[in-house]
CSV table of N, CA and C and ligand atoms in Angstrom, one decimal:
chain,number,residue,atom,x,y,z
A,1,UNK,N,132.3,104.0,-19.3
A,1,UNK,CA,133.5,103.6,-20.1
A,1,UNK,C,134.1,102.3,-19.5
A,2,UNK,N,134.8,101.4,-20.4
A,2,UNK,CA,135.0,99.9,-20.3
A,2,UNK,C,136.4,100.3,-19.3
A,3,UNK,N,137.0,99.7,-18.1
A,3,UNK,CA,138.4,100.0,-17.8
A,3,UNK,C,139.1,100.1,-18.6
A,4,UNK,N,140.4,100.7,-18.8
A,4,UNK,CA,141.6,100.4,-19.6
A,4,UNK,C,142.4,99.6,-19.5
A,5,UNK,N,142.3,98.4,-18.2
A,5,UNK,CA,143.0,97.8,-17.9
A,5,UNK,C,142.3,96.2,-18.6
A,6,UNK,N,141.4,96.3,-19.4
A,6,UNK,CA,140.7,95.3,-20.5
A,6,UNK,C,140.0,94.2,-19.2
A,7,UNK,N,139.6,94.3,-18.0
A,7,UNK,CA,139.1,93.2,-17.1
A,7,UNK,C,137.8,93.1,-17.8
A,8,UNK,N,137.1,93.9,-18.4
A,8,UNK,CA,136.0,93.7,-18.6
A,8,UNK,C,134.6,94.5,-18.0
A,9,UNK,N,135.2,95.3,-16.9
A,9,UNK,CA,134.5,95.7,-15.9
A,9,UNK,C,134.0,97.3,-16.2
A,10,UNK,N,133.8,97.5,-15.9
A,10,UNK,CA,133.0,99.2,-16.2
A,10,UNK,C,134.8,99.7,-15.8
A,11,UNK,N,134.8,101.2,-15.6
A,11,UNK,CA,136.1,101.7,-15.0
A,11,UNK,C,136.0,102.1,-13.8
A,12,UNK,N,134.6,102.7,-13.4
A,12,UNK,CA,134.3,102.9,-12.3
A,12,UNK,C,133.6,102.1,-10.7
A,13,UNK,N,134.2,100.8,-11.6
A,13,UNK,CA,133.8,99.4,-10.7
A,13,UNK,C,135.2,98.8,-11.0
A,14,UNK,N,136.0,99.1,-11.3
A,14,UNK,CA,137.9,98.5,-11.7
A,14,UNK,C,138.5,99.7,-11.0
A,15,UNK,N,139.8,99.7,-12.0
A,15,UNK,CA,140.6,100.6,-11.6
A,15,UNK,C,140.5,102.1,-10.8
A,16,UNK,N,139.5,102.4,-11.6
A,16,UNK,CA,139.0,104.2,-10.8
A,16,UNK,C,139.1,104.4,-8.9
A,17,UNK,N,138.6,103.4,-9.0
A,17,UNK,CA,138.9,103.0,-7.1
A,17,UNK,C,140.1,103.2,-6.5
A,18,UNK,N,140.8,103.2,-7.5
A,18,UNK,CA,142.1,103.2,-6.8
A,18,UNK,C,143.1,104.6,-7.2
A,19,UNK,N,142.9,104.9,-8.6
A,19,UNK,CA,143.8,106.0,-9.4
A,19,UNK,C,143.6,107.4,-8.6
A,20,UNK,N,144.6,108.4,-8.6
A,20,UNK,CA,144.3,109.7,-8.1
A,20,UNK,C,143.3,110.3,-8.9
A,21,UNK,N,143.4,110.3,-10.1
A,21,UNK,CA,142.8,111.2,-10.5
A,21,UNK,C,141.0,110.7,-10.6
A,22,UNK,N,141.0,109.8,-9.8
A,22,UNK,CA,139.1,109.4,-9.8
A,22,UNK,C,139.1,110.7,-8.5
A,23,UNK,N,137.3,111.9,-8.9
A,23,UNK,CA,137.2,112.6,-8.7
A,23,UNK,C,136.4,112.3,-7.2
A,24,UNK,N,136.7,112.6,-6.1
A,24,UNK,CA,136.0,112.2,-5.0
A,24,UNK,C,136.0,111.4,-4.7
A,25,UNK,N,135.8,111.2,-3.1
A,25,UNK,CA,136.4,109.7,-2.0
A,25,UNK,C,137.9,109.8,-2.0
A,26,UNK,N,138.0,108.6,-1.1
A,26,UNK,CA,139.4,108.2,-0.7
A,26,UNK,C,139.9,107.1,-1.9
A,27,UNK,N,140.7,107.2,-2.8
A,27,UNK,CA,141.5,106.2,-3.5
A,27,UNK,C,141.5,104.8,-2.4
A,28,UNK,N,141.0,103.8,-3.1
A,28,UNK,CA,141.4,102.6,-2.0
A,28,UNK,C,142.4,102.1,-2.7
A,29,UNK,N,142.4,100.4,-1.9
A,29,UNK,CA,143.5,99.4,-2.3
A,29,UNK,C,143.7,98.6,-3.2
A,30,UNK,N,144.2,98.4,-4.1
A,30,UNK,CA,144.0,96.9,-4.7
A,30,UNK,C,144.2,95.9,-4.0
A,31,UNK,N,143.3,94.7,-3.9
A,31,UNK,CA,143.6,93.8,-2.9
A,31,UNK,C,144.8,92.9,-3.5
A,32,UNK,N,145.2,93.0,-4.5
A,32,UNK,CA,146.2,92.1,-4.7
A,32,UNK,C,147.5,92.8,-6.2
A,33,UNK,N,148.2,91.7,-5.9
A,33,UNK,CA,149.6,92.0,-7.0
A,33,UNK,C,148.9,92.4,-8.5
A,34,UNK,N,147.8,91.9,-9.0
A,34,UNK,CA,147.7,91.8,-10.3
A,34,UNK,C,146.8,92.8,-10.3
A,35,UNK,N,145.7,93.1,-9.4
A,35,UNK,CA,145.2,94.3,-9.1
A,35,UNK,C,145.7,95.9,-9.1
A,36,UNK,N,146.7,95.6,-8.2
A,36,UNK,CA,147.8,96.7,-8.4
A,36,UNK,C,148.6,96.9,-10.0
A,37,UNK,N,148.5,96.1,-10.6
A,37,UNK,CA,149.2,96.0,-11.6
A,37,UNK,C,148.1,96.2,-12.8
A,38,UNK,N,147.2,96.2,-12.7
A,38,UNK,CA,145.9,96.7,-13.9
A,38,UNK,C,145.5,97.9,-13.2
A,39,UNK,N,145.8,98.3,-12.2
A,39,UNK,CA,145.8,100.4,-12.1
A,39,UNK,C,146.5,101.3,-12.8
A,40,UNK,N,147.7,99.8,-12.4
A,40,UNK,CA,148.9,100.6,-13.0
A,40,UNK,C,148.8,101.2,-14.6
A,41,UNK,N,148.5,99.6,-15.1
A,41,UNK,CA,148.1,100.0,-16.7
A,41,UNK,C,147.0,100.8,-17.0
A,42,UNK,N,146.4,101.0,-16.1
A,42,UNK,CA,145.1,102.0,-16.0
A,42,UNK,C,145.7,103.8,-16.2
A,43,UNK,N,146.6,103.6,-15.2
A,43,UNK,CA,147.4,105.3,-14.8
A,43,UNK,C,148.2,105.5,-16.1
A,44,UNK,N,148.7,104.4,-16.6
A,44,UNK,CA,149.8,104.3,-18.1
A,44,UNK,C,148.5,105.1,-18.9
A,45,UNK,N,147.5,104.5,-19.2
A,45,UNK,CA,146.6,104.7,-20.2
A,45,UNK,C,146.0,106.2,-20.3
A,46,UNK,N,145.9,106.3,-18.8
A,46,UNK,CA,145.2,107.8,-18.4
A,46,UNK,C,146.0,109.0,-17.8
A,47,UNK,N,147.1,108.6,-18.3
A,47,UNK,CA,148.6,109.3,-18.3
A,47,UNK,C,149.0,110.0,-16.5
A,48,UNK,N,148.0,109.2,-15.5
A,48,UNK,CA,148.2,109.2,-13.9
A,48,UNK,C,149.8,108.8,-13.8
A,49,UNK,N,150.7,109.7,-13.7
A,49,UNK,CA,151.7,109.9,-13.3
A,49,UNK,C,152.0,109.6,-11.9
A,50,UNK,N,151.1,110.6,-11.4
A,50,UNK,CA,151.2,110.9,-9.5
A,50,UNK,C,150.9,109.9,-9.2
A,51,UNK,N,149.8,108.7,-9.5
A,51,UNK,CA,149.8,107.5,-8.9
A,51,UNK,C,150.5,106.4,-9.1
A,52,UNK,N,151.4,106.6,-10.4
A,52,UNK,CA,152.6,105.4,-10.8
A,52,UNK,C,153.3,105.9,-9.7
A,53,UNK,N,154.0,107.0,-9.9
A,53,UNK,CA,154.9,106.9,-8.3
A,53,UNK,C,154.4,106.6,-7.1
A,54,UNK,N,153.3,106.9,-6.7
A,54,UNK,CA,152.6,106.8,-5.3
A,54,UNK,C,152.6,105.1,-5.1
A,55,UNK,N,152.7,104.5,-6.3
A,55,UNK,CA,152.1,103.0,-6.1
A,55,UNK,C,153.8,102.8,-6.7
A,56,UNK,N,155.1,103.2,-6.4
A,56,UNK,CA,156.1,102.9,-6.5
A,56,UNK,C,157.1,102.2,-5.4
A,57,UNK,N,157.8,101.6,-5.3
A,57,UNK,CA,158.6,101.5,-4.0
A,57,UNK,C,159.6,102.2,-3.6
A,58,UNK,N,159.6,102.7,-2.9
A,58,UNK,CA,160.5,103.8,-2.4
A,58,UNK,C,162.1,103.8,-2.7
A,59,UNK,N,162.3,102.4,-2.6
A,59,UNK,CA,163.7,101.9,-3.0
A,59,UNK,C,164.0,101.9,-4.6
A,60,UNK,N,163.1,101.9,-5.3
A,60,UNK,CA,163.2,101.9,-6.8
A,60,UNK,C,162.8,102.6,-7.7
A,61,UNK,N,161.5,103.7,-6.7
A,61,UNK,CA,161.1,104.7,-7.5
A,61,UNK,C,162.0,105.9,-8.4
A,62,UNK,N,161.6,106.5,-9.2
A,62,UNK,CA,162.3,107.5,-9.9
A,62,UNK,C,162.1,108.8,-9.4
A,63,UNK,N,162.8,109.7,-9.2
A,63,UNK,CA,162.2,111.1,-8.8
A,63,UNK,C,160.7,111.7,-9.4
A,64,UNK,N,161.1,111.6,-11.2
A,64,UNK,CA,160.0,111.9,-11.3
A,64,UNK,C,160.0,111.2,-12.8
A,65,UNK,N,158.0,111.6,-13.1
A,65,UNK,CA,158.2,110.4,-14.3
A,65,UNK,C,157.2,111.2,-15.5
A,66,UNK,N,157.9,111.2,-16.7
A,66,UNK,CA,157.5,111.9,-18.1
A,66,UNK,C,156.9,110.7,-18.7
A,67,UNK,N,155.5,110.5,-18.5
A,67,UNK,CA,154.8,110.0,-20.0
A,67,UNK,C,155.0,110.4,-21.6
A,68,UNK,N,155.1,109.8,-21.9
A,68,UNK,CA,154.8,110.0,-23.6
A,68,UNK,C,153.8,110.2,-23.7
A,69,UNK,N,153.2,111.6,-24.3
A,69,UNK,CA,151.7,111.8,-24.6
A,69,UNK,C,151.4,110.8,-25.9
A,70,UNK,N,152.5,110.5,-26.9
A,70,UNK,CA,152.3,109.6,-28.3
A,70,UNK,C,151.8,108.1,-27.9
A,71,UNK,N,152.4,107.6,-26.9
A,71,UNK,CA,152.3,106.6,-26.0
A,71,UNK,C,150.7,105.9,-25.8
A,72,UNK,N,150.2,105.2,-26.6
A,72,UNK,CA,148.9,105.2,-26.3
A,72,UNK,C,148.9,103.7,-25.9
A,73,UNK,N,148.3,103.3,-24.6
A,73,UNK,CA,148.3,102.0,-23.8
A,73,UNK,C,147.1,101.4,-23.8
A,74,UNK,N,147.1,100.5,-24.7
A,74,UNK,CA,145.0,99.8,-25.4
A,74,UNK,C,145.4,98.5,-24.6
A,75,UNK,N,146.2,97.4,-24.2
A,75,UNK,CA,145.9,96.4,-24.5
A,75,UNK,C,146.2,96.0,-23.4
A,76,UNK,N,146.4,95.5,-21.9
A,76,UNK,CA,147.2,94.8,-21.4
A,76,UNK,C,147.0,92.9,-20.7
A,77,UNK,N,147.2,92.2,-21.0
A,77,UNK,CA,147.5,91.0,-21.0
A,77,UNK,C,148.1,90.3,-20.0
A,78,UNK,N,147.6,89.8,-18.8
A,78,UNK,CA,148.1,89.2,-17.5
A,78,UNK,C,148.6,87.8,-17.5
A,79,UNK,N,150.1,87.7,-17.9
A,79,UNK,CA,150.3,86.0,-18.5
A,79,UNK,C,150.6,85.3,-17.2
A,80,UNK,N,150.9,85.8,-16.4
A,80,UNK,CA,151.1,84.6,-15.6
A,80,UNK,C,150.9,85.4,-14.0
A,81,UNK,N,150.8,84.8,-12.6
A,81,UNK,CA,150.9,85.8,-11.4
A,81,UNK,C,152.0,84.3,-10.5
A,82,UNK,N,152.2,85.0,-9.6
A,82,UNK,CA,152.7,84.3,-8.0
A,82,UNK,C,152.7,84.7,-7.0
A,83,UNK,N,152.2,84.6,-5.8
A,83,UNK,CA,151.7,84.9,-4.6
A,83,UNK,C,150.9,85.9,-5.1
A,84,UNK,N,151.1,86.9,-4.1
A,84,UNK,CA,150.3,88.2,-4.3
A,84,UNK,C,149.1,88.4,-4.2
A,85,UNK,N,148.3,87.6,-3.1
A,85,UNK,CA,147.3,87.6,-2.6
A,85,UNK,C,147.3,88.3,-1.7
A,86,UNK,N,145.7,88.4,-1.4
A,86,UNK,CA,145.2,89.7,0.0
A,86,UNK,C,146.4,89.0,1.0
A,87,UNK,N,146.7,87.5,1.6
A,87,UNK,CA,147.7,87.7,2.3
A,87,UNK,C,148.9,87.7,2.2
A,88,UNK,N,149.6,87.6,1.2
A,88,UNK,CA,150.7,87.8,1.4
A,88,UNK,C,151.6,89.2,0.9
A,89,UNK,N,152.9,89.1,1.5
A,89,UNK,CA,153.6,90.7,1.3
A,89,UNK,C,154.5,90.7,-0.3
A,90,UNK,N,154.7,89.6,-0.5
A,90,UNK,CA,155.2,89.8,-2.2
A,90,UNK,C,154.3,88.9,-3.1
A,91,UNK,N,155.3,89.2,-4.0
A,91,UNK,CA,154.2,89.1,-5.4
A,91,UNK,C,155.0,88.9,-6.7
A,92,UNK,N,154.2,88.6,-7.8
A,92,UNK,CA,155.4,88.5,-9.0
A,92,UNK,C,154.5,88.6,-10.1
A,93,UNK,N,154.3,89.1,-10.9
A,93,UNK,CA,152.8,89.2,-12.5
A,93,UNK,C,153.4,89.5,-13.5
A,94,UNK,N,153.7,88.7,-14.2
A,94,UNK,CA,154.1,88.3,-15.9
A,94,UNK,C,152.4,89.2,-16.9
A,95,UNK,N,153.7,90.0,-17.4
A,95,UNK,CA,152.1,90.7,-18.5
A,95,UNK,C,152.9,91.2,-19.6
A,96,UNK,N,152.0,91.1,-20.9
A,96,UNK,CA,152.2,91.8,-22.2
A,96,UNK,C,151.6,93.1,-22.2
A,97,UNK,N,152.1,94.3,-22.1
A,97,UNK,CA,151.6,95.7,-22.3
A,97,UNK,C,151.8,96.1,-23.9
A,98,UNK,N,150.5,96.5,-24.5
A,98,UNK,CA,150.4,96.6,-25.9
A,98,UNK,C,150.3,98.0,-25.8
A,99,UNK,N,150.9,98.8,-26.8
A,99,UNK,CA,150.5,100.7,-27.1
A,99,UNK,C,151.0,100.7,-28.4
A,100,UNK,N,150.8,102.0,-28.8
A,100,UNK,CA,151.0,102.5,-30.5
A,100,UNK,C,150.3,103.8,-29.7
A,101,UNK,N,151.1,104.4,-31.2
A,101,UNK,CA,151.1,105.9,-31.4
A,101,UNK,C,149.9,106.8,-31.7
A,102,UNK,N,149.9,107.6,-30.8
A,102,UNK,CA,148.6,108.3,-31.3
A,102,UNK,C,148.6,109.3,-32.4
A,103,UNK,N,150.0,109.6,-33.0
A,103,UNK,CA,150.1,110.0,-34.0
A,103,UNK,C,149.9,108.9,-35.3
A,104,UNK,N,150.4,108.2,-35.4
A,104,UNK,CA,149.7,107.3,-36.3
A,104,UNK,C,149.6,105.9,-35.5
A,105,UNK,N,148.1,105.2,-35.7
A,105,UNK,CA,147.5,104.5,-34.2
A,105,UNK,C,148.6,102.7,-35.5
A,106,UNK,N,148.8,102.8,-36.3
A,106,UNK,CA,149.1,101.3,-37.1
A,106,UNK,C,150.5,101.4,-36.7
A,107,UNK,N,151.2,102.2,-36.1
A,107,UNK,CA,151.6,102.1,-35.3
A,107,UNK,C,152.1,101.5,-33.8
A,108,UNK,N,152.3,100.0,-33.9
A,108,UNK,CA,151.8,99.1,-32.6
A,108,UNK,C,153.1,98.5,-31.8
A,109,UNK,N,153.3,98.4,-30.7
A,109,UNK,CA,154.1,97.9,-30.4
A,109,UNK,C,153.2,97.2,-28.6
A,110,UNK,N,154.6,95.8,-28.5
A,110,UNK,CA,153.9,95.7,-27.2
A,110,UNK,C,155.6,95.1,-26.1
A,111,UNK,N,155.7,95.1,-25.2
A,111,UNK,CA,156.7,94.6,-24.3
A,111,UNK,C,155.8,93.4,-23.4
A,112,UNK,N,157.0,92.5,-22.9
A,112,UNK,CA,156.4,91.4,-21.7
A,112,UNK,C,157.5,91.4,-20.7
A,113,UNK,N,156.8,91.7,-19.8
A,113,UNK,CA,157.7,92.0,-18.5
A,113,UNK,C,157.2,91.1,-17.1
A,114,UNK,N,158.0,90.6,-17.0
A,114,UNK,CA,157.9,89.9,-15.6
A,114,UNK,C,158.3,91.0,-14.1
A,115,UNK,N,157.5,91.6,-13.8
A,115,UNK,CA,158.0,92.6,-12.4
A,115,UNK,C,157.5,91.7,-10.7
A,116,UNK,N,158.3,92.2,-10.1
A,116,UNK,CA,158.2,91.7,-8.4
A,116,UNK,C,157.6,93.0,-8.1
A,117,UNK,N,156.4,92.8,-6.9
A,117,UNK,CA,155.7,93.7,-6.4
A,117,UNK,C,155.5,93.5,-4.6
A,118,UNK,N,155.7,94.3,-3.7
A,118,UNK,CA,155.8,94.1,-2.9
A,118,UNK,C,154.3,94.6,-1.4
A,119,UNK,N,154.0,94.4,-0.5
A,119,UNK,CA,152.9,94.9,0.1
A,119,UNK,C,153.2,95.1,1.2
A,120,UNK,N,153.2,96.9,1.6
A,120,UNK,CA,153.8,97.8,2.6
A,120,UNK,C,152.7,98.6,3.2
A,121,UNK,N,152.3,97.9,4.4
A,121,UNK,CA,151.3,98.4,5.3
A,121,UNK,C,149.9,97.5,4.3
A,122,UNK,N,148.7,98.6,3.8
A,122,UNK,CA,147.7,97.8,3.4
A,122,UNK,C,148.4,98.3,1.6
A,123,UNK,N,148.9,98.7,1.4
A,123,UNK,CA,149.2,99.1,-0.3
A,123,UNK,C,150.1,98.1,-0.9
A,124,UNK,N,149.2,97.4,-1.9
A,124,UNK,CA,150.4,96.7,-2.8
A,124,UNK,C,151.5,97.8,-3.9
A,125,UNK,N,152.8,97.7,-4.2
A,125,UNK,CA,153.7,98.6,-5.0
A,125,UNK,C,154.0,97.8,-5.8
A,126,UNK,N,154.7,98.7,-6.7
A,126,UNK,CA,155.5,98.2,-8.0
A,126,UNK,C,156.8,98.1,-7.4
A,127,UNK,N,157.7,97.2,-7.0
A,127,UNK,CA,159.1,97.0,-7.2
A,127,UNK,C,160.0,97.4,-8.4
A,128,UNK,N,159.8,96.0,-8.9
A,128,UNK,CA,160.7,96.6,-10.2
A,128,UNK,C,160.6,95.5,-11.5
A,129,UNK,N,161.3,95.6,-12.5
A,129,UNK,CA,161.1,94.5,-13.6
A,129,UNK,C,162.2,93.5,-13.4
A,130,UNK,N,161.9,92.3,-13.3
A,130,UNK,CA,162.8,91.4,-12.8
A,130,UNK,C,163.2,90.6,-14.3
A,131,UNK,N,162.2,90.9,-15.5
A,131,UNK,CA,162.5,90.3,-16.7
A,131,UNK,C,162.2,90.9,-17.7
A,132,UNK,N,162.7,91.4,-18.4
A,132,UNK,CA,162.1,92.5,-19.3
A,132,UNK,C,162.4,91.7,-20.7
A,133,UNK,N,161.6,91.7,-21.6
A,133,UNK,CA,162.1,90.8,-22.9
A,133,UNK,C,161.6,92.3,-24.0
B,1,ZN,ZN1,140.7,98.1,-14.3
């Protein structure tokens, strides 16, 4: 299966590496901001809850977090990054997240959000949305 996070890559050579719910081994790292951020849309898609929080920042995270099962996540779109390389501790990734409804799929909507991401020990997090349009 193609990732969900659209890189192009199988899923089991992408994102899977990282999400809880890949079945056996240790979950690794994403080496970077934008990395961290196509898991993310990965866990959106494959409704990984436990790993959106896990990959949350402690200061921002929510207690707990209700997907929309209607909520279907096909598309995501990486417009712009800053820092957020293997060395450094912050980060910033401009993306269009596309979904529609799995009750009726013509149904389409998409948001663009500019979020800050930060890197605590070897794990890059989600902060927070610094621009939400
Ligand atoms: Zn991926």
């Amino acid at each position: 299966m193609r990732c969900p996070c659209h890189s192009g890559e199988l899923f089991e050579s992408c994102c899977a590496k990282y999400l809880t719910v890949t079945v056996g081994g240790q979950p690794g790292y994403p080496p970077t901001a934008e990395a961290l951020m196509r898991s993310r849309f990965s866990a959106f898609a494959l409704n990984d809850a436990d790993y959106l929080l896990r990959t949350w920042h402690s200061d921002e995270r929510p207690e707990s977090l209700e997907l929309d099962p209607d909520q279907q996540w096909y598309l995501l779109e990486i417009l712009g990054t800053q820092r957020g390389g293997p060395f450094d501790s912050d980060g910033v990734v401009t993306f269009r997240a596309h979904y529609r409804s799995a009750a009726n799929r013509k149904l389409r909507d998409s948001f663009t959000e500019t979020s800050s991401f930060a890197k605590v020990g070897k794990q890059w997090l989600y902060v927070k949305a610094l621009d939400l349009q």
